[in-house]
mmCIF file of C-alpha atoms in Angstrom:
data_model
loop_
_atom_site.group_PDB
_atom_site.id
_atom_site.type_symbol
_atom_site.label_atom_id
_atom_site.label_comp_id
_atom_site.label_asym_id
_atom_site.label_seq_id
_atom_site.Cartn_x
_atom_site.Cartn_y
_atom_site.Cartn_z
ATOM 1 C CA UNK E 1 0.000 0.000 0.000
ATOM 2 C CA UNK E 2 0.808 3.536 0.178
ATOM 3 C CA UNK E 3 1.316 4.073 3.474
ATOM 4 C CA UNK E 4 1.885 2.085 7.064
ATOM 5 C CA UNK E 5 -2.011 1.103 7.635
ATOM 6 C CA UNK E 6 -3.202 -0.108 11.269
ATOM 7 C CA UNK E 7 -6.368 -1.769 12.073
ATOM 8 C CA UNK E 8 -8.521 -1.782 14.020
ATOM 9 C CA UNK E 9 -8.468 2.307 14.173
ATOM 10 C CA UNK E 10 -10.039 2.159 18.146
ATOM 11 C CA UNK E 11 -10.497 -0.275 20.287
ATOM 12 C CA UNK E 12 -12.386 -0.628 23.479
ATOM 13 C CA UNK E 13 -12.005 -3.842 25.715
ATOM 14 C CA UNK E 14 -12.937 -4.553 29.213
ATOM 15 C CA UNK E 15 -10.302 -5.012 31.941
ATOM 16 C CA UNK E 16 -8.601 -8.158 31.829
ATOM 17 C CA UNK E 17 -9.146 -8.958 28.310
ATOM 18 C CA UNK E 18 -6.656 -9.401 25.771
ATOM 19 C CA UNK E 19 -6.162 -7.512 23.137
ATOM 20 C CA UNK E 20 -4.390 -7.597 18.978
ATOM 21 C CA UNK E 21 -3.054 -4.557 17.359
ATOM 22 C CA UNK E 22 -2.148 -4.969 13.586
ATOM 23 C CA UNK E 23 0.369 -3.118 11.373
ATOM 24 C CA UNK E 24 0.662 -3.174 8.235
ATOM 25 C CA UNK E 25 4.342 -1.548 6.994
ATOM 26 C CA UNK E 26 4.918 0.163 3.896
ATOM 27 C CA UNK E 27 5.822 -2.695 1.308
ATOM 28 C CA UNK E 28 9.818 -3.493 0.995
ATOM 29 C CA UNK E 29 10.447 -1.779 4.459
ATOM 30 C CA UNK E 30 12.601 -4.270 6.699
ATOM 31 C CA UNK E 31 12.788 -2.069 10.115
ATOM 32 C CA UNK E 32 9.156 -1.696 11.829
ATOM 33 C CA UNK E 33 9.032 0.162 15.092
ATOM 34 C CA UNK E 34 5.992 0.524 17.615
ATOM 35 C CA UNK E 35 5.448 3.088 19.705
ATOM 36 C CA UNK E 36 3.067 4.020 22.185
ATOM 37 C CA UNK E 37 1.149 8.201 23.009
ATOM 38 C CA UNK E 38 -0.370 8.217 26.347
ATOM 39 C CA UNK E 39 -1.407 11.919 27.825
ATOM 40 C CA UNK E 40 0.814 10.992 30.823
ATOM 41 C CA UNK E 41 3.894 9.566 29.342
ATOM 42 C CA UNK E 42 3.811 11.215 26.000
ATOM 43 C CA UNK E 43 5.416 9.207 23.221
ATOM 44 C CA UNK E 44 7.373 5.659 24.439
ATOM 45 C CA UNK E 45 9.203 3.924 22.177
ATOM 46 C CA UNK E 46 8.209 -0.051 22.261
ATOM 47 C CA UNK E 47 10.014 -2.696 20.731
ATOM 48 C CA UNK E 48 11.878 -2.579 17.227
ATOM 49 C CA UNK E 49 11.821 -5.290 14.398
ATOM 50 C CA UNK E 50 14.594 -6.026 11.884
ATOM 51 C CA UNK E 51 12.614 -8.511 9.522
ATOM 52 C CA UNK E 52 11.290 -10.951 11.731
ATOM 53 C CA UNK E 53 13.626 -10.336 14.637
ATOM 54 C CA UNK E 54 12.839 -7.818 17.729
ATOM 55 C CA UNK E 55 16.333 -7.181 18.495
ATOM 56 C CA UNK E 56 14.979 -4.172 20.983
ATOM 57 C CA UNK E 57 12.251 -4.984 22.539
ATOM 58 C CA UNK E 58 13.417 -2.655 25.898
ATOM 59 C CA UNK E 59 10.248 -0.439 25.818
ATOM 60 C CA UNK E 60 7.593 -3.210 26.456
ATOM 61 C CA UNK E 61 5.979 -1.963 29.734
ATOM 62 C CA UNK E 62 5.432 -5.413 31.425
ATOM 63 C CA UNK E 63 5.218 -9.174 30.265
ATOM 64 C CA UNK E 64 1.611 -8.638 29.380
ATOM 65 C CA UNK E 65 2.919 -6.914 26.122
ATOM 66 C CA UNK E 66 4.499 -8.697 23.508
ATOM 67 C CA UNK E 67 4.921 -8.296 19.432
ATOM 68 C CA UNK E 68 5.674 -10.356 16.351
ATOM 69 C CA UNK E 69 6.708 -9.736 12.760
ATOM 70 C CA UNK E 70 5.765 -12.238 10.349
ATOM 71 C CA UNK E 71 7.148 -12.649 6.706
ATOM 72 C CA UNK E 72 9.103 -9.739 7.415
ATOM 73 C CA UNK E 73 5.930 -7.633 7.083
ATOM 74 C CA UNK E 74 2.752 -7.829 8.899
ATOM 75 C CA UNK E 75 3.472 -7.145 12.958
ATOM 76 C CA UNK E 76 1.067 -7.720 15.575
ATOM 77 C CA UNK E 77 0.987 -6.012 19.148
ATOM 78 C CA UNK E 78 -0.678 -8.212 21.612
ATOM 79 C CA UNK E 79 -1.313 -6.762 25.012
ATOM 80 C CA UNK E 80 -2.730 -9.695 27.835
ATOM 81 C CA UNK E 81 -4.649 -8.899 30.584
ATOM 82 C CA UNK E 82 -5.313 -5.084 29.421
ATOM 83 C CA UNK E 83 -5.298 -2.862 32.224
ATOM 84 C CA UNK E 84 -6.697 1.065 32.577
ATOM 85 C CA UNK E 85 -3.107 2.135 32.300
ATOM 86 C CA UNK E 86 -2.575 0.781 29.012
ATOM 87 C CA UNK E 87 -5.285 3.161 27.519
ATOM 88 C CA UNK E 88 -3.451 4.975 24.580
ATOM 89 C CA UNK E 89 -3.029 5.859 20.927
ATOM 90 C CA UNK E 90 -0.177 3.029 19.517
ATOM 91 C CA UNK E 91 1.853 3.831 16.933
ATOM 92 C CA UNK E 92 3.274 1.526 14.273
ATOM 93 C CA UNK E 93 6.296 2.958 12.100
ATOM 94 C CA UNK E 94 8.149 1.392 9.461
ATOM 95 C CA UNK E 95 11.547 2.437 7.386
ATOM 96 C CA UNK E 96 13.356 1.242 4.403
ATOM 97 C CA UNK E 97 16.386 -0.266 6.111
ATOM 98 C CA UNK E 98 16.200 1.095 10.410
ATOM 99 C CA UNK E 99 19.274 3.081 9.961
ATOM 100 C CA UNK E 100 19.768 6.298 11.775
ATOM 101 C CA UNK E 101 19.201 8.659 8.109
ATOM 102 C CA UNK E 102 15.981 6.659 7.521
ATOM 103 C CA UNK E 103 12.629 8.255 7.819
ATOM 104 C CA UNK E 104 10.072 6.436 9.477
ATOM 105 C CA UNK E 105 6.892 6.395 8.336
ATOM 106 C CA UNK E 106 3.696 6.494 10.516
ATOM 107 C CA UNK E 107 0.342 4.726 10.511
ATOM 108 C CA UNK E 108 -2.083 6.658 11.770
ATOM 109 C CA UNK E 109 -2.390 4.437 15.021
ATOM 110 C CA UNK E 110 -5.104 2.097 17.000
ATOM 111 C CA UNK E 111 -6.656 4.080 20.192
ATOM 112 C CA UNK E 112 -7.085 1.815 22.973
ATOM 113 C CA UNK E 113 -9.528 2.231 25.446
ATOM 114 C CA UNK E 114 -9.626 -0.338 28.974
ATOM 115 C CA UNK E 115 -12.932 0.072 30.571
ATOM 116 C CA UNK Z 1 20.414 9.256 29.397
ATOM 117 C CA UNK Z 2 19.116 10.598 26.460
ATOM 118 C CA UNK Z 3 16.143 12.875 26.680
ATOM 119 C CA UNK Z 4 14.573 16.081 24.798
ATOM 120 C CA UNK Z 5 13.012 18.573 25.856
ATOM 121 C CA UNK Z 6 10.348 20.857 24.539
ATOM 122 C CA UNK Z 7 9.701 24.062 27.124
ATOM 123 C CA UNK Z 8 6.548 25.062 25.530
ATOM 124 C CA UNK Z 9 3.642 22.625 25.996
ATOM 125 C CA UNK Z 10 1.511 25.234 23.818
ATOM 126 C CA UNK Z 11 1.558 28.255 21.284
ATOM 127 C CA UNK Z 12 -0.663 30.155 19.909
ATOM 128 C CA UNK Z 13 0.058 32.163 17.107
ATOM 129 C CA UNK Z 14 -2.279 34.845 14.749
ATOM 130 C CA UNK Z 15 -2.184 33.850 10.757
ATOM 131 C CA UNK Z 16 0.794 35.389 9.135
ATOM 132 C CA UNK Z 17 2.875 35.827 11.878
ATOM 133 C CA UNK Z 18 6.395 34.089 12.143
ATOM 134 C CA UNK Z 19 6.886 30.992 14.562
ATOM 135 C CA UNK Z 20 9.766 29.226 16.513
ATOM 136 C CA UNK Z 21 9.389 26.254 18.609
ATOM 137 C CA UNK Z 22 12.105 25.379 20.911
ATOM 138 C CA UNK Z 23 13.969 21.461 21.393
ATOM 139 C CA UNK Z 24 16.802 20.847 23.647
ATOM 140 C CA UNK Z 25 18.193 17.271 23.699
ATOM 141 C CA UNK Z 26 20.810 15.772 26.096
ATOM 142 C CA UNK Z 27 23.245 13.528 24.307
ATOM 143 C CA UNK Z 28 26.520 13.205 24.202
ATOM 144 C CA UNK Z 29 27.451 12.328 20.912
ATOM 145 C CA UNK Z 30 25.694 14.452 18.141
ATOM 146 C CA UNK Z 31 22.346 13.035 17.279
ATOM 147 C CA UNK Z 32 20.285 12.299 14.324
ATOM 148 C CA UNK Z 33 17.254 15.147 15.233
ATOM 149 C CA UNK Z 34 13.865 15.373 13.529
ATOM 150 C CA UNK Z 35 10.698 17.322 13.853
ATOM 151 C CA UNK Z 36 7.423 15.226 13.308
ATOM 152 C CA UNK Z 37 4.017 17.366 13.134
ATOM 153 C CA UNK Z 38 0.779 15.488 14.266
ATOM 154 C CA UNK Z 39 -2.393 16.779 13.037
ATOM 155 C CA UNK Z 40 -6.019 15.597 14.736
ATOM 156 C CA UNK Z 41 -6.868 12.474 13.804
ATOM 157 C CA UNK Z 42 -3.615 11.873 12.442
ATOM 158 C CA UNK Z 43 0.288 9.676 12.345
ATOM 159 C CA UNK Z 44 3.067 11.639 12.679
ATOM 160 C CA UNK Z 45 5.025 13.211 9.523
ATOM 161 C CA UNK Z 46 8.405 13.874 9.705
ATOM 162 C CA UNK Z 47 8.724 17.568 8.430
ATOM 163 C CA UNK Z 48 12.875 17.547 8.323
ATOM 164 C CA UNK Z 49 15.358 16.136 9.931
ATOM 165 C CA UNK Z 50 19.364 16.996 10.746
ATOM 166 C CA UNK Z 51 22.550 14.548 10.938
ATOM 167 C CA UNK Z 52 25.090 16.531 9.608
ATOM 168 C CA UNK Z 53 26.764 19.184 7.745
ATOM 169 C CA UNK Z 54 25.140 22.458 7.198
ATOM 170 C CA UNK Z 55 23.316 23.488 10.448
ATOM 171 C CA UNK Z 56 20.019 25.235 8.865
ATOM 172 C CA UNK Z 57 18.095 22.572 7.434
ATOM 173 C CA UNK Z 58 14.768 23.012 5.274
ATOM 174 C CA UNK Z 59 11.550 20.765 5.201
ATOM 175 C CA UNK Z 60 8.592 20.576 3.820
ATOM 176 C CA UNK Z 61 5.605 22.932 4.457
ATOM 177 C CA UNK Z 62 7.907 26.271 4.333
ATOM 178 C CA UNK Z 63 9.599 25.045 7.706
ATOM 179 C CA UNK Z 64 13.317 25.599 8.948
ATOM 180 C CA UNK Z 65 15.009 24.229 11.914
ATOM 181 C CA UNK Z 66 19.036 25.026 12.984
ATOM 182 C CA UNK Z 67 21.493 22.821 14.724
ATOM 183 C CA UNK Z 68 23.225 24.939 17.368
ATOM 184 C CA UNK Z 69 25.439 22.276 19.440
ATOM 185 C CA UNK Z 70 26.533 24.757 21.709
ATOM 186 C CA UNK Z 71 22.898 25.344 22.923
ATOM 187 C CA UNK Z 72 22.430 21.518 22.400
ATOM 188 C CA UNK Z 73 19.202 22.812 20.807
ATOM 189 C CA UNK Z 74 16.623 22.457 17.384
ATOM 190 C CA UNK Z 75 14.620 24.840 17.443
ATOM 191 C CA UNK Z 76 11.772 24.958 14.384
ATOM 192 C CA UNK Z 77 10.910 28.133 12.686
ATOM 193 C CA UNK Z 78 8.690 29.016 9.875
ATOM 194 C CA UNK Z 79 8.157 32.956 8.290
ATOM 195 C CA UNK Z 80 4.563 32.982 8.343
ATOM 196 C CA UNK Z 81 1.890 30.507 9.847
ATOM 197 C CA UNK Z 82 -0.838 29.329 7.944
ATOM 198 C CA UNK Z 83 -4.004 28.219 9.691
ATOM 199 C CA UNK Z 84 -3.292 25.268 8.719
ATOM 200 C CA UNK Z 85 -0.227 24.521 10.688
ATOM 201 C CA UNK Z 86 -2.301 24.324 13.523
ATOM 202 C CA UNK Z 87 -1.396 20.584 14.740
ATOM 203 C CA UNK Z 88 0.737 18.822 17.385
ATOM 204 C CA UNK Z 89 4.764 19.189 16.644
ATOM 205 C CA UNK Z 90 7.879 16.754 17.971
ATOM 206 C CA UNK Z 91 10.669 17.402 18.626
ATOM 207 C CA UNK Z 92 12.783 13.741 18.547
ATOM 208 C CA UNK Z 93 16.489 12.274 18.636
ATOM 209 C CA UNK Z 94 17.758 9.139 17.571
ATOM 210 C CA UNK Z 95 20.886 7.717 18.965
ATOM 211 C CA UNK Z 96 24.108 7.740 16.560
ATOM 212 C CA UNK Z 97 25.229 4.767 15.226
ATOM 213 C CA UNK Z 98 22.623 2.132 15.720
ATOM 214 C CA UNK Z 99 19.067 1.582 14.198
ATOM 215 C CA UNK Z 100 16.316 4.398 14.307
ATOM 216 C CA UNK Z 101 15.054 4.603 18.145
ATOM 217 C CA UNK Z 102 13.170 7.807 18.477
ATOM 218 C CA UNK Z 103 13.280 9.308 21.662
ATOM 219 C CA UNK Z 104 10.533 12.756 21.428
ATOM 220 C CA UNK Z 105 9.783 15.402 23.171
ATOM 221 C CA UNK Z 106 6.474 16.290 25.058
ATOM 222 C CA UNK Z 107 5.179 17.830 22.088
ATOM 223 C CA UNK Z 108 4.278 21.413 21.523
ATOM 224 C CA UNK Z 109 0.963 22.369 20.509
ATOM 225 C CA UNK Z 110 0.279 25.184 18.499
ATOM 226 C CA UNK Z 111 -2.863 26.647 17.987
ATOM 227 C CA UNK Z 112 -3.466 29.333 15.017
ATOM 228 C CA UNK Z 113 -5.650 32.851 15.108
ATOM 229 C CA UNK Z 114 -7.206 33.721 11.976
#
């Protein structure tokens, strides 16, 4: 596609339930970043992906959060357990090759909402 | 550890008038900078970004930002607003020599008068 697309575009869940975030990178683009934009903590990086490897995954809050890249292209962000503190917009970025000149390019993020 | 700072949470502005929005980082290498702009509803887009040489750097949408390592600052200027500038902007820094970890600011928002 043209751009990085994310789906679903909101999302409200009940405490305790688990929830799937998609992103779908700009075709060809091997780095894919998440991040997350919360009114308190403002915007967090989350966990990078080089193809199918996550070799930063530092920003993940807790164990409840994890990611995966398939097919070097598709990523899902899976939180477990969702919690009122993981209410936010997340972000999913991707760039040609994750070097420092690369732009990344932003989807226009899922808003999460933990009743 | 590496952080940036933004001093002004929010600006407002009247149409036609010039802007500058402030970024300090703290690194101790030089960093890769950017600006991002978010607009309602919107992703980010990166409007320009710095890594080296020349210290005035131009983007898109008539902005301007200058590298002054002395100040350790970024700061983002454009001539004359346009209503339509009226959006979220970042201020970020990536760390040299590795992959593309953003690290942003708070974010300044800037509201436009007509």
């Amino acid at each position: 596609g043209a751009g990085v697309s994310q789906s679903p575009s909101n999302k409200v869940t009940e405490k305790g339930k688990d929830v799937e975030l998609r992103c779908d990178p700009i075709s060809g683009h091997t780095a894919l970043y998440w991040y997350r934009q919360s009114l308190g903590q403002g915007l967090e990086f989350l966990i990078y992906f080089q193809g199918n490897s996550a070799p930063d995954k530092s920003g993940l809050p807790s164990d409840r959060f994890s990611a995966e890249r398939t097919g070097g292209s598709v990523s899902t962000l899976t939180i477990q357990r969702t919690q009122q503190e993981d209410s936010a917009v997340y972000l999913c970025a991707s760039s040609q090759r994750g070097t420092n000149t690369d732009t990344q390019y932003f989807g226009p993020g899922t808003r999460l909402t933990v009743l | 550890a590496q952080s940036v700072t933004q001093p002004d949470i929010h600006i407002t502005v009247s149409e036609g008038a010039s802007l500058e929005l402030r970024c300090n980082y703290s690194y101790g290498a030089t960093p890769y900078l950017f600006w991002y702009v978010q607009s309602p509803g919107q992703g980010l887009q990166l409007l320009l970004k710095y890594f080296s040489g020349d210290t005035l750097v131009q983007g898109i949408k008539g902005f301007e930002a200058e590298f002054k390592r002395s100040q350790s600052s970024f700061n983002l200027r454009k001539p004359s607003v346009h209503w339509s500038d009226a959006a979220e902007y970042f201020c970020a820094v990536a760390l040299s020599g590795g992959y593309n970890k953003l690290i942003f600011g708070a974010g300044t928002r800037l509201a436009v008068h007509p």
